[in-house]
C-alpha cells in the first residue's frame, strides 16, 4: 500500500473515532437532564436540601448506573478501534 493511502486511511479512522467520542460525550451529558430541578424553591435550608436529595436518590442511582454503562461501551469502542489495522 502506498504511504499516502495509509495516511488517508489513518485520518479517516481518526475522524470516525473522534466523531464517535463526541456522540458518547453528548449521550453522557444528556443523562444530567433527567434530574427535575427546574422550579425548585430558592433559599432552601440544609434540612430541605437533604430531604430533596433523599427523594432523588433513586434517580442518582439510575444516573450513575447509566453513566457507567455508557462509559463501558465507550471504553469497549476504543478497545475495538485500537485493534483496527485496515
C-alpha atoms as an extended CHARMM CRD file, in Angstrom:
* protein
*
        86  EXT
         1         1  UNK       CA              0.0000000000        0.0000000000        0.0000000000  PROA      1               0.0000000000
         2         2  UNK       CA              1.2120000000        3.4900000000       -0.8060000000  PROA      2               0.0000000000
         3         3  UNK       CA              2.2070000000        5.7010000000        2.1480000000  PROA      3               0.0000000000
         4         4  UNK       CA             -0.2090000000        8.4810000000        1.1110000000  PROA      4               0.0000000000
         5         5  UNK       CA             -3.1150000000        5.9880000000        1.1140000000  PROA      5               0.0000000000
         6         6  UNK       CA             -2.0640000000        4.8110000000        4.5630000000  PROA      6               0.0000000000
         7         7  UNK       CA             -2.1130000000        8.3830000000        5.9000000000  PROA      7               0.0000000000
         8         8  UNK       CA             -5.5350000000        8.9930000000        4.3500000000  PROA      8               0.0000000000
         9         9  UNK       CA             -6.8870000000        5.8290000000        5.9950000000  PROA      9               0.0000000000
        10        10  UNK       CA             -5.4410000000        6.8730000000        9.3530000000  PROA      10              0.0000000000
        11        11  UNK       CA             -7.0500000000       10.3150000000        9.0220000000  PROA      11              0.0000000000
        12        12  UNK       CA            -10.4600000000        8.8320000000        8.1950000000  PROA      12              0.0000000000
        13        13  UNK       CA            -10.1820000000        6.4040000000       11.0980000000  PROA      13              0.0000000000
        14        14  UNK       CA             -9.1670000000        9.2440000000       13.4360000000  PROA      14              0.0000000000
        15        15  UNK       CA            -12.1540000000       11.3360000000       12.2780000000  PROA      15              0.0000000000
        16        16  UNK       CA            -14.5630000000        8.4650000000       12.8440000000  PROA      16              0.0000000000
        17        17  UNK       CA            -13.1150000000        7.8070000000       16.2760000000  PROA      17              0.0000000000
        18        18  UNK       CA            -13.3280000000       11.4920000000       17.2150000000  PROA      18              0.0000000000
        19        19  UNK       CA            -16.9030000000       11.7350000000       15.9410000000  PROA      19              0.0000000000
        20        20  UNK       CA            -17.9350000000        8.7240000000       18.0000000000  PROA      20              0.0000000000
        21        21  UNK       CA            -16.2380000000       10.2620000000       21.0700000000  PROA      21              0.0000000000
        22        22  UNK       CA            -18.4220000000       13.3250000000       20.5670000000  PROA      22              0.0000000000
        23        23  UNK       CA            -21.5410000000       11.1650000000       20.3670000000  PROA      23              0.0000000000
        24        24  UNK       CA            -20.6420000000        9.3990000000       23.6100000000  PROA      24              0.0000000000
        25        25  UNK       CA            -19.9450000000       12.7660000000       25.2600000000  PROA      25              0.0000000000
        26        26  UNK       CA            -23.3520000000       14.1040000000       24.2250000000  PROA      26              0.0000000000
        27        27  UNK       CA            -25.0750000000       10.9280000000       25.4480000000  PROA      27              0.0000000000
        28        28  UNK       CA            -23.3450000000       11.1800000000       28.8150000000  PROA      28              0.0000000000
        29        29  UNK       CA            -24.1980000000       14.8730000000       29.0880000000  PROA      29              0.0000000000
        30        30  UNK       CA            -27.8670000000       14.2910000000       28.2860000000  PROA      30              0.0000000000
        31        31  UNK       CA            -28.1090000000       11.9560000000       31.2690000000  PROA      31              0.0000000000
        32        32  UNK       CA            -27.9210000000       15.0100000000       33.5320000000  PROA      32              0.0000000000
        33        33  UNK       CA            -31.1760000000       16.3800000000       32.1230000000  PROA      33              0.0000000000
        34        34  UNK       CA            -33.1280000000       13.5690000000       33.8080000000  PROA      34              0.0000000000
        35        35  UNK       CA            -32.9960000000       15.4200000000       37.1340000000  PROA      35              0.0000000000
        36        36  UNK       CA            -36.1530000000       17.5030000000       37.7090000000  PROA      36              0.0000000000
        37        37  UNK       CA            -34.5260000000       20.5060000000       39.3510000000  PROA      37              0.0000000000
        38        38  UNK       CA            -36.4610000000       23.2050000000       37.4920000000  PROA      38              0.0000000000
        39        39  UNK       CA            -38.8970000000       25.1680000000       39.6110000000  PROA      39              0.0000000000
        40        40  UNK       CA            -37.2750000000       24.4390000000       42.9640000000  PROA      40              0.0000000000
        41        41  UNK       CA            -37.8810000000       26.9930000000       45.6960000000  PROA      41              0.0000000000
        42        42  UNK       CA            -34.9450000000       29.2570000000       46.4140000000  PROA      42              0.0000000000
        43        43  UNK       CA            -33.2190000000       29.6430000000       49.7730000000  PROA      43              0.0000000000
        44        44  UNK       CA            -33.7660000000       26.0650000000       50.9010000000  PROA      44              0.0000000000
        45        45  UNK       CA            -32.4090000000       25.2530000000       54.3140000000  PROA      45              0.0000000000
        46        46  UNK       CA            -29.9920000000       22.3790000000       54.9140000000  PROA      46              0.0000000000
        47        47  UNK       CA            -32.7710000000       20.0690000000       56.0650000000  PROA      47              0.0000000000
        48        48  UNK       CA            -34.9020000000       20.7940000000       52.9860000000  PROA      48              0.0000000000
        49        49  UNK       CA            -31.9290000000       20.1790000000       50.6830000000  PROA      49              0.0000000000
        50        50  UNK       CA            -31.2200000000       16.8850000000       52.4310000000  PROA      50              0.0000000000
        51        51  UNK       CA            -34.8570000000       15.8170000000       52.0440000000  PROA      51              0.0000000000
        52        52  UNK       CA            -34.8000000000       16.8090000000       48.3820000000  PROA      52              0.0000000000
        53        53  UNK       CA            -31.6360000000       14.8180000000       47.7280000000  PROA      53              0.0000000000
        54        54  UNK       CA            -33.0220000000       11.7940000000       49.5440000000  PROA      54              0.0000000000
        55        55  UNK       CA            -36.1040000000       11.9850000000       47.3470000000  PROA      55              0.0000000000
        56        56  UNK       CA            -33.8610000000       11.9570000000       44.2750000000  PROA      56              0.0000000000
        57        57  UNK       CA            -31.6720000000        9.0750000000       45.4540000000  PROA      57              0.0000000000
        58        58  UNK       CA            -33.3170000000        6.6270000000       43.0480000000  PROA      58              0.0000000000
        59        59  UNK       CA            -32.6060000000        8.9640000000       40.1560000000  PROA      59              0.0000000000
        60        60  UNK       CA            -29.0000000000        9.3890000000       41.2880000000  PROA      60              0.0000000000
        61        61  UNK       CA            -28.5950000000        5.6040000000       41.2760000000  PROA      61              0.0000000000
        62        62  UNK       CA            -30.1110000000        5.3960000000       37.7920000000  PROA      62              0.0000000000
        63        63  UNK       CA            -27.8300000000        8.2010000000       36.5950000000  PROA      63              0.0000000000
        64        64  UNK       CA            -24.7060000000        6.5170000000       37.9860000000  PROA      64              0.0000000000
        65        65  UNK       CA            -25.5900000000        3.1260000000       36.5000000000  PROA      65              0.0000000000
        66        66  UNK       CA            -26.4280000000        4.6850000000       33.1160000000  PROA      66              0.0000000000
        67        67  UNK       CA            -23.2220000000        6.7170000000       33.1550000000  PROA      67              0.0000000000
        68        68  UNK       CA            -21.1670000000        3.6080000000       33.9210000000  PROA      68              0.0000000000
        69        69  UNK       CA            -22.8910000000        1.5930000000       31.1740000000  PROA      69              0.0000000000
        70        70  UNK       CA            -22.2960000000        4.2980000000       28.5530000000  PROA      70              0.0000000000
        71        71  UNK       CA            -18.7150000000        4.6430000000       29.8020000000  PROA      71              0.0000000000
        72        72  UNK       CA            -18.1810000000        0.8830000000       29.4820000000  PROA      72              0.0000000000
        73        73  UNK       CA            -19.4490000000        0.9840000000       25.8900000000  PROA      73              0.0000000000
        74        74  UNK       CA            -17.1620000000        3.9410000000       25.1730000000  PROA      74              0.0000000000
        75        75  UNK       CA            -14.1670000000        2.0800000000       26.6040000000  PROA      75              0.0000000000
        76        76  UNK       CA            -15.0370000000       -1.0610000000       24.6170000000  PROA      76              0.0000000000
        77        77  UNK       CA            -15.3940000000        1.0560000000       21.4830000000  PROA      77              0.0000000000
        78        78  UNK       CA            -11.8580000000        2.4000000000       21.9640000000  PROA      78              0.0000000000
        79        79  UNK       CA            -10.5060000000       -1.1070000000       22.5030000000  PROA      79              0.0000000000
        80        80  UNK       CA            -12.0500000000       -2.2130000000       19.2020000000  PROA      80              0.0000000000
        81        81  UNK       CA            -10.7220000000        0.8260000000       17.3480000000  PROA      81              0.0000000000
        82        82  UNK       CA             -7.2280000000        0.2380000000       18.7660000000  PROA      82              0.0000000000
        83        83  UNK       CA             -7.2040000000       -3.1780000000       17.1080000000  PROA      83              0.0000000000
        84        84  UNK       CA             -8.2620000000       -1.9920000000       13.6340000000  PROA      84              0.0000000000
        85        85  UNK       CA             -5.4080000000       -2.3510000000       11.1860000000  PROA      85              0.0000000000
        86        86  UNK       CA             -7.2470000000       -1.9190000000        7.8800000000  PROA      86              0.0000000000
